CSV table of N, CA and C in Angstrom, one decimal:
chain,number,residue,atom,x,y,z
A,1,UNK,N,1.1,2.6,25.1
A,1,UNK,CA,0.6,1.5,24.2
A,1,UNK,C,1.8,1.2,23.9
A,2,UNK,N,2.2,0.0,23.6
A,2,UNK,CA,4.2,-0.9,23.3
A,2,UNK,C,3.9,-0.3,21.9
A,3,UNK,N,4.9,-0.7,20.8
A,3,UNK,CA,5.2,-0.5,19.5
A,3,UNK,C,5.7,-1.8,19.3
A,4,UNK,N,4.2,-2.7,19.2
A,4,UNK,CA,4.2,-4.0,18.8
A,4,UNK,C,3.5,-4.1,17.2
A,5,UNK,N,3.4,-5.3,16.6
A,5,UNK,CA,3.0,-5.2,15.3
A,5,UNK,C,1.4,-5.5,15.6
A,6,UNK,N,0.8,-6.1,17.0
A,6,UNK,CA,-0.7,-6.0,16.9
A,6,UNK,C,-1.2,-5.1,17.3
A,7,UNK,N,-0.6,-3.6,18.0
A,7,UNK,CA,-0.7,-2.4,18.0
A,7,UNK,C,-1.0,-1.5,16.8
A,8,UNK,N,-0.5,-2.1,15.6
A,8,UNK,CA,-0.3,-1.1,14.4
A,8,UNK,C,-1.3,-1.3,13.8
A,9,UNK,N,-1.5,0.1,12.8
A,9,UNK,CA,-2.4,-0.3,11.7
A,9,UNK,C,-1.8,-0.2,10.4
A,10,UNK,N,-2.1,-0.4,9.4
A,10,UNK,CA,-1.7,0.1,8.2
A,10,UNK,C,-1.5,1.6,7.8
A,11,UNK,N,-0.4,1.6,7.2
A,11,UNK,CA,0.0,3.1,7.1
A,11,UNK,C,0.4,3.5,5.9
A,12,UNK,N,0.5,4.6,5.4
A,12,UNK,CA,0.6,5.5,3.8
A,12,UNK,C,1.6,6.2,4.0
A,13,UNK,N,2.6,6.2,5.2
A,13,UNK,CA,3.9,7.2,5.3
A,13,UNK,C,4.9,6.1,6.1
A,14,UNK,N,6.0,6.3,6.0
A,14,UNK,CA,7.2,5.6,6.7
A,14,UNK,C,8.3,6.7,7.4
A,15,UNK,N,8.4,6.8,8.1
A,15,UNK,CA,9.5,7.8,8.9
A,15,UNK,C,10.8,7.0,9.3
A,16,UNK,N,12.0,7.9,8.7
A,16,UNK,CA,13.4,7.4,8.9
A,16,UNK,C,14.0,7.9,9.7
A,17,UNK,N,14.8,8.0,10.7
A,17,UNK,CA,16.0,8.8,11.5
A,17,UNK,C,17.5,8.5,10.8
A,18,UNK,N,17.8,9.8,10.3
A,18,UNK,CA,19.3,9.7,10.4
A,18,UNK,C,19.8,10.6,11.4
A,19,UNK,N,20.7,9.5,12.0
A,19,UNK,CA,21.5,10.5,13.5
A,19,UNK,C,22.6,10.5,13.2
A,20,UNK,N,23.5,11.7,13.5
A,20,UNK,CA,25.2,11.8,13.4
A,20,UNK,C,25.7,11.6,12.0
A,21,UNK,N,24.7,12.2,10.8
A,21,UNK,CA,25.0,12.2,9.8
A,21,UNK,C,25.6,13.7,9.3
A,22,UNK,N,26.7,13.3,8.2
A,22,UNK,CA,27.5,14.7,7.9
A,22,UNK,C,26.8,15.6,7.1
A,23,UNK,N,27.0,17.1,7.3
A,23,UNK,CA,26.3,17.8,6.3
A,23,UNK,C,26.1,17.4,4.9
A,24,UNK,N,27.2,16.8,4.3
A,24,UNK,CA,27.2,16.6,2.9
A,24,UNK,C,26.3,15.1,2.6
A,25,UNK,N,25.8,14.3,4.1
A,25,UNK,CA,25.2,13.2,3.6
A,25,UNK,C,23.3,13.5,3.6
A,26,UNK,N,23.3,15.0,4.2
A,26,UNK,CA,22.2,15.7,4.3
A,26,UNK,C,21.8,16.5,3.2
A,27,UNK,N,23.0,16.8,2.8
A,27,UNK,CA,22.7,17.6,1.3
A,27,UNK,C,22.2,16.7,-0.1
A,28,UNK,N,23.0,15.4,0.2
A,28,UNK,CA,22.6,14.4,-0.9
A,28,UNK,C,21.4,13.7,-0.5
A,29,UNK,N,20.7,13.9,0.6
A,29,UNK,CA,19.7,13.2,0.9
A,29,UNK,C,18.4,14.2,0.2
A,30,UNK,N,18.7,15.4,0.6
A,30,UNK,CA,17.4,16.2,0.3
A,30,UNK,C,17.6,16.5,-1.3
A,31,UNK,N,18.8,16.5,-1.7
A,31,UNK,CA,18.9,16.7,-3.3
A,31,UNK,C,17.9,15.6,-3.9
A,32,UNK,N,17.6,14.2,-3.1
A,32,UNK,CA,16.9,13.5,-4.3
A,32,UNK,C,15.4,13.5,-4.0
A,33,UNK,N,15.2,14.2,-2.8
A,33,UNK,CA,13.6,14.2,-2.4
A,33,UNK,C,12.6,15.0,-3.4
A,34,UNK,N,13.1,16.2,-4.1
A,34,UNK,CA,11.9,16.4,-4.9
A,34,UNK,C,11.2,15.4,-5.9
A,35,UNK,N,11.9,14.5,-6.4
A,35,UNK,CA,11.2,13.1,-7.0
A,35,UNK,C,10.3,12.2,-6.1
A,36,UNK,N,10.2,12.5,-5.0
A,36,UNK,CA,9.5,11.8,-4.2
A,36,UNK,C,8.3,12.7,-3.3
A,37,UNK,N,7.4,11.8,-2.9
A,37,UNK,CA,6.1,12.6,-2.2
A,37,UNK,C,7.0,12.6,-0.8
A,38,UNK,N,8.0,13.6,-0.3
A,38,UNK,CA,8.6,13.1,0.8
A,38,UNK,C,9.1,14.5,1.4
A,39,UNK,N,9.5,14.4,2.8
A,39,UNK,CA,10.0,15.6,3.5
A,39,UNK,C,10.7,15.2,4.5
A,40,UNK,N,11.9,16.1,5.1
A,40,UNK,CA,12.5,15.9,6.0
A,40,UNK,C,12.9,17.5,6.8
A,41,UNK,N,13.2,17.0,8.2
A,41,UNK,CA,13.3,18.2,9.0
A,41,UNK,C,14.3,17.7,9.9
A,42,UNK,N,15.0,18.3,10.6
A,42,UNK,CA,15.9,18.5,12.1
A,42,UNK,C,15.0,18.0,13.0
A,43,UNK,N,15.4,16.9,13.7
A,43,UNK,CA,15.0,16.7,14.9
A,43,UNK,C,15.1,17.7,16.4
A,44,UNK,N,14.2,17.3,17.2
A,44,UNK,CA,14.4,18.3,18.2
A,44,UNK,C,15.8,18.2,19.1
A,45,UNK,N,16.1,17.0,19.1
A,45,UNK,CA,18.1,16.8,19.7
A,45,UNK,C,19.0,17.3,18.6
A,46,UNK,N,18.8,17.7,17.4
A,46,UNK,CA,19.9,18.1,16.4
A,46,UNK,C,20.6,19.1,16.6
A,47,UNK,N,21.6,18.9,16.6
A,47,UNK,CA,22.7,20.1,17.1
A,47,UNK,C,23.8,20.2,15.9
A,48,UNK,N,24.3,21.1,15.5
A,48,UNK,CA,25.3,21.3,14.4
A,48,UNK,C,26.3,20.2,14.8
A,49,UNK,N,26.8,19.7,15.7
A,49,UNK,CA,27.8,18.7,16.0
A,49,UNK,C,27.2,17.5,15.9
A,50,UNK,N,26.0,17.2,16.0
A,50,UNK,CA,25.3,15.8,16.0
A,50,UNK,C,24.3,16.0,15.1
A,51,UNK,N,24.4,16.3,13.7
A,51,UNK,CA,23.0,16.3,12.8
A,51,UNK,C,22.3,15.5,13.0
A,52,UNK,N,20.9,15.5,13.2
A,52,UNK,CA,19.9,14.6,13.6
A,52,UNK,C,18.7,14.7,12.5
A,53,UNK,N,18.1,14.1,11.5
A,53,UNK,CA,17.7,14.5,10.3
A,53,UNK,C,16.4,13.0,10.3
A,54,UNK,N,14.9,13.7,10.4
A,54,UNK,CA,13.8,12.7,10.3
A,54,UNK,C,13.3,12.6,8.6
A,55,UNK,N,13.3,11.6,7.8
A,55,UNK,CA,12.9,11.8,6.6
A,55,UNK,C,11.5,11.0,6.6
A,56,UNK,N,10.3,11.4,5.8
A,56,UNK,CA,8.9,10.9,5.9
A,56,UNK,C,9.0,10.9,4.3
A,57,UNK,N,8.2,9.9,3.9
A,57,UNK,CA,8.0,9.6,2.9
A,57,UNK,C,6.7,9.0,2.5
A,58,UNK,N,5.8,9.5,1.6
A,58,UNK,CA,4.4,8.7,1.2
A,58,UNK,C,4.6,7.4,0.7
A,59,UNK,N,4.3,6.6,0.8
A,59,UNK,CA,4.0,5.4,-0.1
A,59,UNK,C,2.9,5.0,-0.8
A,60,UNK,N,3.5,4.6,-1.9
A,60,UNK,CA,2.3,4.3,-3.0
A,60,UNK,C,1.2,3.3,-2.8
A,61,UNK,N,1.2,2.8,-1.5
A,61,UNK,CA,-0.1,2.0,-1.2
A,61,UNK,C,0.0,1.8,0.4
A,62,UNK,N,-0.8,1.4,0.9
A,62,UNK,CA,-1.0,0.8,2.5
A,62,UNK,C,0.2,0.1,2.8
A,63,UNK,N,0.8,0.3,4.1
A,63,UNK,CA,2.0,-0.9,4.2
A,63,UNK,C,1.4,-1.9,5.6
A,64,UNK,N,1.0,-2.8,5.5
A,64,UNK,CA,0.8,-3.3,6.7
A,64,UNK,C,1.7,-3.6,7.5
A,65,UNK,N,1.4,-4.0,9.0
A,65,UNK,CA,2.6,-4.1,9.8
A,65,UNK,C,3.5,-5.1,9.6
A,66,UNK,N,3.0,-6.3,9.2
A,66,UNK,CA,3.6,-7.6,8.8
A,66,UNK,C,5.1,-7.4,7.9
A,67,UNK,N,4.5,-6.3,6.6
A,67,UNK,CA,5.6,-6.0,5.4
A,67,UNK,C,6.3,-4.8,5.9
A,68,UNK,N,6.1,-3.8,6.9
A,68,UNK,CA,6.9,-2.8,7.5
A,68,UNK,C,8.4,-3.0,7.3
A,69,UNK,N,9.1,-3.9,7.7
A,69,UNK,CA,10.0,-4.4,7.4
A,69,UNK,C,10.7,-4.6,6.4
A,70,UNK,N,9.8,-4.8,5.0
A,70,UNK,CA,10.7,-5.1,4.1
A,70,UNK,C,10.7,-3.8,3.3
A,71,UNK,N,10.0,-2.6,3.7
A,71,UNK,CA,10.2,-1.2,3.0
A,71,UNK,C,11.0,-0.7,3.2
């Protein structure tokens, strides 16, 4: 199935990828997580030389596909 808006449903969570970020940037990001309903983890392609982090955040409401670009 293609990732196009007509195939998408409203969603209560968003996923954001941070590729090739520095260890300092990762620390800054995770320092702010406790104030949100969110978590982060290292992706399968993460290496010490090329850190890759995924951030998953709970939205306060369902976000419909048409509005997903503005979140």
